[in-house]
PDB file of C-alpha atoms and ligand atoms in Angstrom:
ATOM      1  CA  UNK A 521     269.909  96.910 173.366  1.00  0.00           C
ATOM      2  CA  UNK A 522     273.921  96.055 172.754  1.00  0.00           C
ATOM      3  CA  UNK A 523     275.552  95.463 176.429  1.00  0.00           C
ATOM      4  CA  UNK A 524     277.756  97.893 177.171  1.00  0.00           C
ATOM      5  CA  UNK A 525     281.584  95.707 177.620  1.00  0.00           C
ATOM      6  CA  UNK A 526     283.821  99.165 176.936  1.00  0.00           C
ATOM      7  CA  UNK A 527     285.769  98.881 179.865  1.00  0.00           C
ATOM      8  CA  UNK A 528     285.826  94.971 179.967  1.00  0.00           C
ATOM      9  CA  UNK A 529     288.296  95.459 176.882  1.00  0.00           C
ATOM     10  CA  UNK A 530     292.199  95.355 177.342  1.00  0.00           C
ATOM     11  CA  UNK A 531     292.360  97.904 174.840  1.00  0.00           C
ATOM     12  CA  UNK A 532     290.293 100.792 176.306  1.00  0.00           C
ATOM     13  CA  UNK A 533     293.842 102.217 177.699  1.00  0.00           C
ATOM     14  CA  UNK A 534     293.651 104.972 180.320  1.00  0.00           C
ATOM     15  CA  UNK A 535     292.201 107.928 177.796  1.00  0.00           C
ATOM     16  CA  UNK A 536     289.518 110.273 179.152  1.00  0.00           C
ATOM     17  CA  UNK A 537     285.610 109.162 178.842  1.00  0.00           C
ATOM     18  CA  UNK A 538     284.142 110.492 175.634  1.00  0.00           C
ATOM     19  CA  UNK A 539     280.524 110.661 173.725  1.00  0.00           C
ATOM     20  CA  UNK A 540     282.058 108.599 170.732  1.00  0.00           C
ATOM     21  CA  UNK A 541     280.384 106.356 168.509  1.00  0.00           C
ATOM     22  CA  UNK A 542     281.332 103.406 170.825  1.00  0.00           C
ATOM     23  CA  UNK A 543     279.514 104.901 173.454  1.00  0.00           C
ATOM     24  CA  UNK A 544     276.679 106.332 171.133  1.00  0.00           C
ATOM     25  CA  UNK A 545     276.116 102.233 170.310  1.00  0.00           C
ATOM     26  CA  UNK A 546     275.986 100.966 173.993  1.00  0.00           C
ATOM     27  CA  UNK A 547     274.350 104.043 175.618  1.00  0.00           C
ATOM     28  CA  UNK A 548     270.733 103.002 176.725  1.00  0.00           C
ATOM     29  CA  UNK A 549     272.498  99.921 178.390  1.00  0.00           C
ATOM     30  CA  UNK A 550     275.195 102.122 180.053  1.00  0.00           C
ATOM     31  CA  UNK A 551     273.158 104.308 181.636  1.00  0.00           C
ATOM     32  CA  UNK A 552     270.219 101.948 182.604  1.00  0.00           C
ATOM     33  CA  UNK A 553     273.258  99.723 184.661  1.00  0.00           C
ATOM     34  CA  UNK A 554     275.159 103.014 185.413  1.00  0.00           C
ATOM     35  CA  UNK A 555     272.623 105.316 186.959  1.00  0.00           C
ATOM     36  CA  UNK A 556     270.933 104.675 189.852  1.00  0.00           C
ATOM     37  CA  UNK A 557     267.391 105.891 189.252  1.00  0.00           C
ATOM     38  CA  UNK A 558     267.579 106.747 185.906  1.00  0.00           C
ATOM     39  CA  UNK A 559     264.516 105.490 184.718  1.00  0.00           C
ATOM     40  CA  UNK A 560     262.382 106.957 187.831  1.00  0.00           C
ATOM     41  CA  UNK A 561     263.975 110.341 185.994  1.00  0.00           C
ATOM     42  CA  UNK A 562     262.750 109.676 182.932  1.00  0.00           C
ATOM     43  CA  UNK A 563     259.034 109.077 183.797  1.00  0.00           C
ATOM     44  CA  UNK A 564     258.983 112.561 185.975  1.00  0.00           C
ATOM     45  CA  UNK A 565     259.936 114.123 183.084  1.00  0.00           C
ATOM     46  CA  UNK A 566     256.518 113.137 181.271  1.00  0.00           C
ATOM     47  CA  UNK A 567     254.281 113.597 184.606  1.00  0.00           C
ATOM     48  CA  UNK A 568     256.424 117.182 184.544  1.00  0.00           C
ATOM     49  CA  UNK A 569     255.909 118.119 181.029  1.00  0.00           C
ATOM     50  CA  UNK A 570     252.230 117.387 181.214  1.00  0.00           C
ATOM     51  CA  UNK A 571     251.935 119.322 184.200  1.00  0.00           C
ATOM     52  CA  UNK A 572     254.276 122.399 183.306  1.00  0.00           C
ATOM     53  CA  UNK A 573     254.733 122.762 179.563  1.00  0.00           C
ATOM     54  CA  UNK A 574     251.954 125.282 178.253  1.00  0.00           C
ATOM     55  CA  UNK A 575     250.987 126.077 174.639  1.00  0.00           C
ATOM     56  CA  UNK A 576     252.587 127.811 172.289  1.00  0.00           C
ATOM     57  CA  UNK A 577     255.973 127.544 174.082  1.00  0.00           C
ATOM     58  CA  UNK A 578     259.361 125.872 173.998  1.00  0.00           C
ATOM     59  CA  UNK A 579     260.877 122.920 175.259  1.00  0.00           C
ATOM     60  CA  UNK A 580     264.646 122.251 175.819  1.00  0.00           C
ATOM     61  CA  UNK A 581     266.479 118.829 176.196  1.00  0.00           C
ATOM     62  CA  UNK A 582     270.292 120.058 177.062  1.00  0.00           C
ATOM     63  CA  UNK A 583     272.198 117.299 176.510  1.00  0.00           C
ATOM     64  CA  UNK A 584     269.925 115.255 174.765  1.00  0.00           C
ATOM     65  CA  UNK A 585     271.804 111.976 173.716  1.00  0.00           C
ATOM     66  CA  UNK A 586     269.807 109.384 172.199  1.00  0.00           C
ATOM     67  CA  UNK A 587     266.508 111.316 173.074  1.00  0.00           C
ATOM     68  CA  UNK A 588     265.415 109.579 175.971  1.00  0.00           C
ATOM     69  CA  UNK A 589     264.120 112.655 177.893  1.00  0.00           C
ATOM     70  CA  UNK A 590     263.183 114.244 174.637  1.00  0.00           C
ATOM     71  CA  UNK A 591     260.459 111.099 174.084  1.00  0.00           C
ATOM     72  CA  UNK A 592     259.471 111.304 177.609  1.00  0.00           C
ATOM     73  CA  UNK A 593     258.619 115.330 177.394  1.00  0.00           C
ATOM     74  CA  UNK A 594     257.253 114.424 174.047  1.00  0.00           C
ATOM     75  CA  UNK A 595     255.021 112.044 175.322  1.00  0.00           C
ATOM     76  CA  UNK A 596     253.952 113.859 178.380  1.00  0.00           C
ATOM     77  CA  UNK A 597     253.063 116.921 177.024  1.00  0.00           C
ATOM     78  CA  UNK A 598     249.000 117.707 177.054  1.00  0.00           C
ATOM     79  CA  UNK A 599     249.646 121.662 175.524  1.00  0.00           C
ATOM     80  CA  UNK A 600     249.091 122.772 171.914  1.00  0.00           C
ATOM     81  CA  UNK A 601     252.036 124.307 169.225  1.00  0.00           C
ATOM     82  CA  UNK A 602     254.719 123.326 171.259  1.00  0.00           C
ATOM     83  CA  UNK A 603     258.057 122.563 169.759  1.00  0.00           C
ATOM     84  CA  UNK A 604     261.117 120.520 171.321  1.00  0.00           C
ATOM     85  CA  UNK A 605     264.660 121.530 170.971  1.00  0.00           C
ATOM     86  CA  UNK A 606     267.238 118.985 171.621  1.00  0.00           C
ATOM     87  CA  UNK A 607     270.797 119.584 171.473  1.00  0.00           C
ATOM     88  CA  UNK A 608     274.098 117.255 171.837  1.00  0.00           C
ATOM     89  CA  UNK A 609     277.587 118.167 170.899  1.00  0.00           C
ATOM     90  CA  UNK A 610     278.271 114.591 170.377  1.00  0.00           C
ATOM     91  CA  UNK A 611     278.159 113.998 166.583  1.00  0.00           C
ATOM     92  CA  UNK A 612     277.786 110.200 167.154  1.00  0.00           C
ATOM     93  CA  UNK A 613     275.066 110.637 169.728  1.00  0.00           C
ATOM     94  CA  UNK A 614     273.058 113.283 167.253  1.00  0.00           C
ATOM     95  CA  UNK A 615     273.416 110.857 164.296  1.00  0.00           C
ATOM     96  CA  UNK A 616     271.814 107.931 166.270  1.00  0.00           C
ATOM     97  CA  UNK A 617     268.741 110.662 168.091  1.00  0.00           C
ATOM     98  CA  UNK A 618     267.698 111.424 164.821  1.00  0.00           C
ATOM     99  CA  UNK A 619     266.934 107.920 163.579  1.00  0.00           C
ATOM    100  CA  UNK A 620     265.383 107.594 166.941  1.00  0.00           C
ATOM    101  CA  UNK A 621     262.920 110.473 167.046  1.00  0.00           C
ATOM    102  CA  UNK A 622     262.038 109.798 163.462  1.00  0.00           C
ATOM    103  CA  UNK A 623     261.244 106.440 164.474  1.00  0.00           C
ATOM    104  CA  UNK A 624     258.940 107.871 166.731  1.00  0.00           C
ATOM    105  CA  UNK A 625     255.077 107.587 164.975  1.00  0.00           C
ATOM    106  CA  UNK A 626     253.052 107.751 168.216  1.00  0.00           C
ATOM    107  CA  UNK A 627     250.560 110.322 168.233  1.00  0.00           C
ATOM    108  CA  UNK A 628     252.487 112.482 171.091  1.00  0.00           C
ATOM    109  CA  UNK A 629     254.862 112.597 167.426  1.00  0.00           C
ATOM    110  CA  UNK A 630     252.236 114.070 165.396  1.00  0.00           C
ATOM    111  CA  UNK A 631     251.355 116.977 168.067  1.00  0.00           C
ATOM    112  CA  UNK A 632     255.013 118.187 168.846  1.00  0.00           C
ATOM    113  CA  UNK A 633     257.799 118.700 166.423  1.00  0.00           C
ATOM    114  CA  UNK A 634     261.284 118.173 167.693  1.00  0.00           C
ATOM    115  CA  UNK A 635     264.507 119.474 166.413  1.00  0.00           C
ATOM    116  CA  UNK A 636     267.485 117.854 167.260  1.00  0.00           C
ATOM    117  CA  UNK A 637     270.498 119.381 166.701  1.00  0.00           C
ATOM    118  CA  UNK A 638     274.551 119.350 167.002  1.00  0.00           C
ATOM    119  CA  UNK A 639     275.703 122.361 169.203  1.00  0.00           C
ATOM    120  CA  UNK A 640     277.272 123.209 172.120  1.00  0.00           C
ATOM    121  CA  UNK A 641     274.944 123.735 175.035  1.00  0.00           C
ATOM    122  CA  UNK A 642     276.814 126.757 176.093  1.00  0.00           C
ATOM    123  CA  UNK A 643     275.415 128.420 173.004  1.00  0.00           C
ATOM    124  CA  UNK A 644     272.033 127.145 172.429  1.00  0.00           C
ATOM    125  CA  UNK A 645     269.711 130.372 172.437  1.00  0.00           C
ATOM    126  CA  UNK A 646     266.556 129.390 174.941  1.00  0.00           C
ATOM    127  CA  UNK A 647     263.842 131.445 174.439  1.00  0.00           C
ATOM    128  CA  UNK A 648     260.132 131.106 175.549  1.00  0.00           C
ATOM    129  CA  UNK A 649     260.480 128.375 177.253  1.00  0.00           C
ATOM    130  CA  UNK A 650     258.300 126.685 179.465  1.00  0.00           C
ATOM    131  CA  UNK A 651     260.127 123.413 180.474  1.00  0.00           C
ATOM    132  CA  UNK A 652     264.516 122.650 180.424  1.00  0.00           C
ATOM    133  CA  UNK A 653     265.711 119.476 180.853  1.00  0.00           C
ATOM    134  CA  UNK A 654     269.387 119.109 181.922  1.00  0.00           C
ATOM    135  CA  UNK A 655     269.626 115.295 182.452  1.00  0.00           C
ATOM    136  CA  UNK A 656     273.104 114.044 183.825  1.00  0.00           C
ATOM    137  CA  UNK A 657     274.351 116.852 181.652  1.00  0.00           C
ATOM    138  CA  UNK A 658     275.596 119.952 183.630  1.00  0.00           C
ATOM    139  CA  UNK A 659     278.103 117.594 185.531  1.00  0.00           C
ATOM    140  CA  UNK A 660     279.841 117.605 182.467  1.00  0.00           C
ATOM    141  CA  UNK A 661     280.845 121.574 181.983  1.00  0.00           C
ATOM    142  CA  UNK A 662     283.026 123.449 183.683  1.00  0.00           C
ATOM    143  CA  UNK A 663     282.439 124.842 186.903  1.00  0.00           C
ATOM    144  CA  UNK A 664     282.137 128.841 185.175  1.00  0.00           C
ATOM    145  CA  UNK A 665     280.139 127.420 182.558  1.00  0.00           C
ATOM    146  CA  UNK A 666     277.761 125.924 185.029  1.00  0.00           C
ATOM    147  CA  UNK A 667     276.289 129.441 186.887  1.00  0.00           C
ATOM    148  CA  UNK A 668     276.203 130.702 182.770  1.00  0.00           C
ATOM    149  CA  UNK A 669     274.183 128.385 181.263  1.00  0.00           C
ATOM    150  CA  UNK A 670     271.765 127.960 184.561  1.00  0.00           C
ATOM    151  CA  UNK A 671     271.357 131.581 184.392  1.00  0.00           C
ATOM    152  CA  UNK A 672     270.696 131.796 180.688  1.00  0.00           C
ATOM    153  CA  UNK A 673     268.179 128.723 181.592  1.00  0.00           C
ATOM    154  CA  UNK A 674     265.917 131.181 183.788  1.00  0.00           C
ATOM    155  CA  UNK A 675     266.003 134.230 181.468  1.00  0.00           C
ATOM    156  CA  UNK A 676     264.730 132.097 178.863  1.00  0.00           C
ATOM    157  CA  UNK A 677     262.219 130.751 180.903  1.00  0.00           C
ATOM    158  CA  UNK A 678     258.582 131.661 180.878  1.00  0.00           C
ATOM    159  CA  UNK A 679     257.267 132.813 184.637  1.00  0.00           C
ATOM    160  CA  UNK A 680     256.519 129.324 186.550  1.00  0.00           C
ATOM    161  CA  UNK A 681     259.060 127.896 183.923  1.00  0.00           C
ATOM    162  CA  UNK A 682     260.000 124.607 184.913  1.00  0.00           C
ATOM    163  CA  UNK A 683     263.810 122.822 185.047  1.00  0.00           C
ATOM    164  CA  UNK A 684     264.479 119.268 185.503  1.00  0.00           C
ATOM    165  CA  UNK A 685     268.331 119.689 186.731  1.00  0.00           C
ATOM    166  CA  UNK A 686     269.339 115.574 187.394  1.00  0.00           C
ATOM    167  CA  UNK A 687     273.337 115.020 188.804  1.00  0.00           C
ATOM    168  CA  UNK A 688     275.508 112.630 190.094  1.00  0.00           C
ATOM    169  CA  UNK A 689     276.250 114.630 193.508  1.00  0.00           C
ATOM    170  CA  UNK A 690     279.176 114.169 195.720  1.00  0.00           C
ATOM    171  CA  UNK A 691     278.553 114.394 200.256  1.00  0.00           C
ATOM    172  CA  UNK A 692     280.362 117.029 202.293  1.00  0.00           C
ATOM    173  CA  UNK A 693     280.809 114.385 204.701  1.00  0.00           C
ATOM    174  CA  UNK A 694     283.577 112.221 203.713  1.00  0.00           C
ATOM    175  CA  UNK A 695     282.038 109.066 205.361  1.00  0.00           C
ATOM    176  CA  UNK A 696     279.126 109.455 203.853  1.00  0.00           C
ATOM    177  CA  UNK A 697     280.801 110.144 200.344  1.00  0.00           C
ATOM    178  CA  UNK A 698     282.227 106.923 200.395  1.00  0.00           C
ATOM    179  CA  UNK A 699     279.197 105.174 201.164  1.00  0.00           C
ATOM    180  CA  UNK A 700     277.360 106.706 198.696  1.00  0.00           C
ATOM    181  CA  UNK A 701     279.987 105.480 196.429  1.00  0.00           C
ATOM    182  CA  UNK A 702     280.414 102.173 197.419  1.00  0.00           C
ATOM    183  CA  UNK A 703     276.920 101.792 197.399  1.00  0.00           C
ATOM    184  CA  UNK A 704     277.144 102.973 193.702  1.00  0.00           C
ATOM    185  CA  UNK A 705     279.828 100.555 192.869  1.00  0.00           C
ATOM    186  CA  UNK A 706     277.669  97.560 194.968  1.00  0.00           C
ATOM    187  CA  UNK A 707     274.715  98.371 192.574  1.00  0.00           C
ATOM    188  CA  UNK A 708     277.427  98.528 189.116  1.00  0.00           C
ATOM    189  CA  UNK A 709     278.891  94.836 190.062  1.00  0.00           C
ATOM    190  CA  UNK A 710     274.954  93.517 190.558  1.00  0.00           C
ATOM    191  CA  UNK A 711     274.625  94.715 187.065  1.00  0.00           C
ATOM    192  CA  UNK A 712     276.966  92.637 185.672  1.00  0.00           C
ATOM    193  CA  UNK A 713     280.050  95.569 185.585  1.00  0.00           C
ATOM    194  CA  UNK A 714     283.207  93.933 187.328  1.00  0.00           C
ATOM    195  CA  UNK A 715     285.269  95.414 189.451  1.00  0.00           C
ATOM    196  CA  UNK A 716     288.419  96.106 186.744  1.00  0.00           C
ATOM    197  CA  UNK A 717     285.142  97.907 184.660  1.00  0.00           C
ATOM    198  CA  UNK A 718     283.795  99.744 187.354  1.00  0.00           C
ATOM    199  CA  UNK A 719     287.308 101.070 188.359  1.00  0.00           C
ATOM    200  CA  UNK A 720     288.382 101.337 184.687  1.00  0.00           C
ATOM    201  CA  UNK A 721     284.967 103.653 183.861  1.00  0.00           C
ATOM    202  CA  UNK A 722     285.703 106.141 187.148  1.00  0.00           C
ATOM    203  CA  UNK A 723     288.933 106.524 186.444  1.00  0.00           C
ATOM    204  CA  UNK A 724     288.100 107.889 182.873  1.00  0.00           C
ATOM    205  CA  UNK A 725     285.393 109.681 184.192  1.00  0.00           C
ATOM    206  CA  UNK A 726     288.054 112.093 186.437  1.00  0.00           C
ATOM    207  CA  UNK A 727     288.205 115.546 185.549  1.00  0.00           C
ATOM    208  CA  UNK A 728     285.785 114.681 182.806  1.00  0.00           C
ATOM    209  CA  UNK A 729     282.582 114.621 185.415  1.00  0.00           C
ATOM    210  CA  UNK A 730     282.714 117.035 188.295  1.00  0.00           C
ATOM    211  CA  UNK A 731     280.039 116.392 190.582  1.00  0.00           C
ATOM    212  CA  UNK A 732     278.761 119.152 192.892  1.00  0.00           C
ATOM    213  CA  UNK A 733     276.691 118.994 196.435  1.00  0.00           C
ATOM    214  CA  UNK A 734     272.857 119.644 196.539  1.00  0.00           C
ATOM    215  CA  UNK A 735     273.657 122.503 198.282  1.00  0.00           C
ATOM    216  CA  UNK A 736     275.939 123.987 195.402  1.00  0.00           C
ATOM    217  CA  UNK A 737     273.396 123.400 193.389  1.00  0.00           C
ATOM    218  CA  UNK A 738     270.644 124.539 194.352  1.00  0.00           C
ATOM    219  CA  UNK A 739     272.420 127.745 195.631  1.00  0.00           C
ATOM    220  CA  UNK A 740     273.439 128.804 192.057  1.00  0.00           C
ATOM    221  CA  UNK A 741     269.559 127.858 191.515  1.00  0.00           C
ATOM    222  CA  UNK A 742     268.835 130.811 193.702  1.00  0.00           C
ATOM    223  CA  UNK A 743     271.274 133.158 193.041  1.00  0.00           C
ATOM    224  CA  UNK A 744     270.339 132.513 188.891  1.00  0.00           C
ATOM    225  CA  UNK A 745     266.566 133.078 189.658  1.00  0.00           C
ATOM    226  CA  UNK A 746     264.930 130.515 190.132  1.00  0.00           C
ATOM    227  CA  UNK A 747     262.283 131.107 192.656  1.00  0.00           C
ATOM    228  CA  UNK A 748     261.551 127.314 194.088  1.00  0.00           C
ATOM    229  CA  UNK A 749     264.148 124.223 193.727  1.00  0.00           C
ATOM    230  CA  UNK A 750     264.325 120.750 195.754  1.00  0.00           C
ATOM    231  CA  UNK A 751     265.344 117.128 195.521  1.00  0.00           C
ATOM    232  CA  UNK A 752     262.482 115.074 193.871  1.00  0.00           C
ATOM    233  CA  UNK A 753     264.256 112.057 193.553  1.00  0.00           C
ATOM    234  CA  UNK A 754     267.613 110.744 195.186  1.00  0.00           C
ATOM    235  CA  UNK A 755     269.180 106.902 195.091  1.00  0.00           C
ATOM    236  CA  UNK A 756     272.666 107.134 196.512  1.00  0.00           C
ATOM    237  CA  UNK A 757     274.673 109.940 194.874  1.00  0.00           C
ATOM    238  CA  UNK A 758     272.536 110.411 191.871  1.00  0.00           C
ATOM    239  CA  UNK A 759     269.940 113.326 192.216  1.00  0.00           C
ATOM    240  CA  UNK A 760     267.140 115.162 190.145  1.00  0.00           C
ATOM    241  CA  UNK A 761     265.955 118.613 191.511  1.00  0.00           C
ATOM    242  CA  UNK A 762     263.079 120.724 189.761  1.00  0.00           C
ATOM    243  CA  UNK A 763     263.739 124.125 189.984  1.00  0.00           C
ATOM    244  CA  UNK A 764     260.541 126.819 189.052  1.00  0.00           C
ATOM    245  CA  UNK A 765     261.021 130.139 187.855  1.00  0.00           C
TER     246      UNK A 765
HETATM  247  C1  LIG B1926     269.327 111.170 178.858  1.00  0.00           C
HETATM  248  N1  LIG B1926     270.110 113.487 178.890  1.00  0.00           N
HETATM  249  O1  LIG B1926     269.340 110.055 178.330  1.00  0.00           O
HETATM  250  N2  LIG B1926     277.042 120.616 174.801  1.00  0.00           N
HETATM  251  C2  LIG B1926     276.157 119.683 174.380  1.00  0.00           C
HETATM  252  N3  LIG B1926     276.102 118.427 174.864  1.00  0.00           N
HETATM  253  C3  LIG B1926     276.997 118.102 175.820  1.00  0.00           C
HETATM  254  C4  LIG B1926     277.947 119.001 176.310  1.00  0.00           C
HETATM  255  C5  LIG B1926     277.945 120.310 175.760  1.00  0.00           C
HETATM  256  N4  LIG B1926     278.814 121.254 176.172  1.00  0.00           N
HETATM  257  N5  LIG B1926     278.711 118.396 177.249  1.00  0.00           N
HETATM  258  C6  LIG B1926     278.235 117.123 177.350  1.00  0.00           C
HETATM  259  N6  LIG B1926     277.211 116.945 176.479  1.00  0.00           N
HETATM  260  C7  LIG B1926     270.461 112.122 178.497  1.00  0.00           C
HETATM  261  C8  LIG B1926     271.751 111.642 179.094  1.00  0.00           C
HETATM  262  S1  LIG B1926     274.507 112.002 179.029  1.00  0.00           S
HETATM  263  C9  LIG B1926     274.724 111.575 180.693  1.00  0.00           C
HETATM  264  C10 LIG B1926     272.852 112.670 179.048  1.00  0.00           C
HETATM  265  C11 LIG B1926     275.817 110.619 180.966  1.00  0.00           C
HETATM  266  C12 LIG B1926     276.408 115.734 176.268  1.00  0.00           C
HETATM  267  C13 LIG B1926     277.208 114.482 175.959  1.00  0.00           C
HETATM  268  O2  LIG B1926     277.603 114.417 174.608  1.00  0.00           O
HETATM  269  C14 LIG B1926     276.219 113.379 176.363  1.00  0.00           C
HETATM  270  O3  LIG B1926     275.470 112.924 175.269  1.00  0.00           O
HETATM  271  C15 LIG B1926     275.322 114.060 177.399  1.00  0.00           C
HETATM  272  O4  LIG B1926     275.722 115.437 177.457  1.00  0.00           O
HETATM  273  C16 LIG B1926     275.417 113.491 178.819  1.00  0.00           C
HETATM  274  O5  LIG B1926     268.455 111.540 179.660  1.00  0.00           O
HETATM  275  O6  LIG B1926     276.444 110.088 180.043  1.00  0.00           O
HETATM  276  O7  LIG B1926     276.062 110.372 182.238  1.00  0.00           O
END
């Protein structure tokens, strides 16, 4: 896994955060230092897929990057003839999940295809589906976009349809926004990020990640469809809801 040193360089400048092949190389060590309970997210996804995926119908990874969730759906599923769709607009990130998921010869592999694919969330078609995974991925569209692509989510899912929704979330109390992210920061630096990184990263991350509250959230849940949502898992202001048609 190559460490992630982006924003130790002099040369990283002040440009907005993208998905490039820079990030694409450094990812799975960026996010395991970045996000606070990533990896709890990751292993939900497989207890969820084996628990909520059924046969014969489709599975969605929105925002796929390297695959991560896609393996862990893959791997959790227990249902017959399903099929995985994963989908990145990053070119660099799509390049590297293919070589990934083809590397993938377990026997989960054998059972259920995946497609990975370059496209724009905003226009992937989802269609009998009986599992969505949006992981850290709907902070990154626009605020319209969002209640669009959530509702498209629950029309395309099957009745008792399942969506793993995971964001970094902001407080409507000020105070305890800026201990959640100072906590945040306290966890980056005992990862090894320093404070000209940490500073560096959120800067580039402005206007490029929007976070919303739980509450937003889960109140375009309801007003989209979705007939159950809550928090499953929450370390400081990084959340994962499930949502259930
Ligand atoms: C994981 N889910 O490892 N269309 C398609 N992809 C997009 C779009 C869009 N409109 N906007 C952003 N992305 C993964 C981690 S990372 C989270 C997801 C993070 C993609 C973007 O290219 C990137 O690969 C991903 O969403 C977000 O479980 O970096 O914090």
């Amino acid at each position: 896994m190559k460490e992630d040193k982006i924003y130790a360089s002099q040369e990283i400048g002040d440009a907005p955060f993208r998905f490039n092949s820079a990030v694409a190389e450094v990812f799975p060590d960026m996010l395991r230092r970045s996000i606070p309970g990533y990896a709890a997210s990751l292993e939900a996804i497989g207890s969820l897929a084996a628990r909520y995926v059924t046969p014969g119908t489709s599975c969605y990874d929105l925002g796929c990057s390297l695959g991560a969730a896609t393996l862990a759906m893959r791997q959790g599923i227990r249902a017959a003839n399903c099929r995985i769709f994963s989908v990145d607009n990053s070119a660099a990130m799509i390049e590297r999940c293919k070589g990934i998921i083809a590397a993938d010869h377990s026997s989960a592999a054998s059972k259920t295809p995946v497609e990975v694919t370059l496209g724009d969330i905003r226009d992937t078609a989802i269609t009998n589906a009986s599992m969505v995974v949006l992981n850290y991925t709907l902070q990154f569209l626009g605020l319209n976009d969002r209640d669009e692509l959530i509702k498209r989510i629950v029309d395309g899912l099957v009745p008792g349809g399942l969506l793993v929704l995971s964001e970094k979330v902001i407080d409507k109390d000020p105070h305890m926004q800026a201990l959640l992210v100072d906590l945040h920061h306290e966890h980056k630096r005992r990862n090894d990020y320093s404070q000209l990184e940490i500073s560096r990263k959120r800067a580039a991350l402005e206007d490029v990640l929007i976070p919303e509250t739980v509450a937003g959230h889960r109140d375009r849940l309801a007003a989209a469809g979705f007939a159950h949502s809550g928090v499953w898992l929450r370390y400081f202001n990084f959340v994962s809801i499930v949502a259930i048609k």
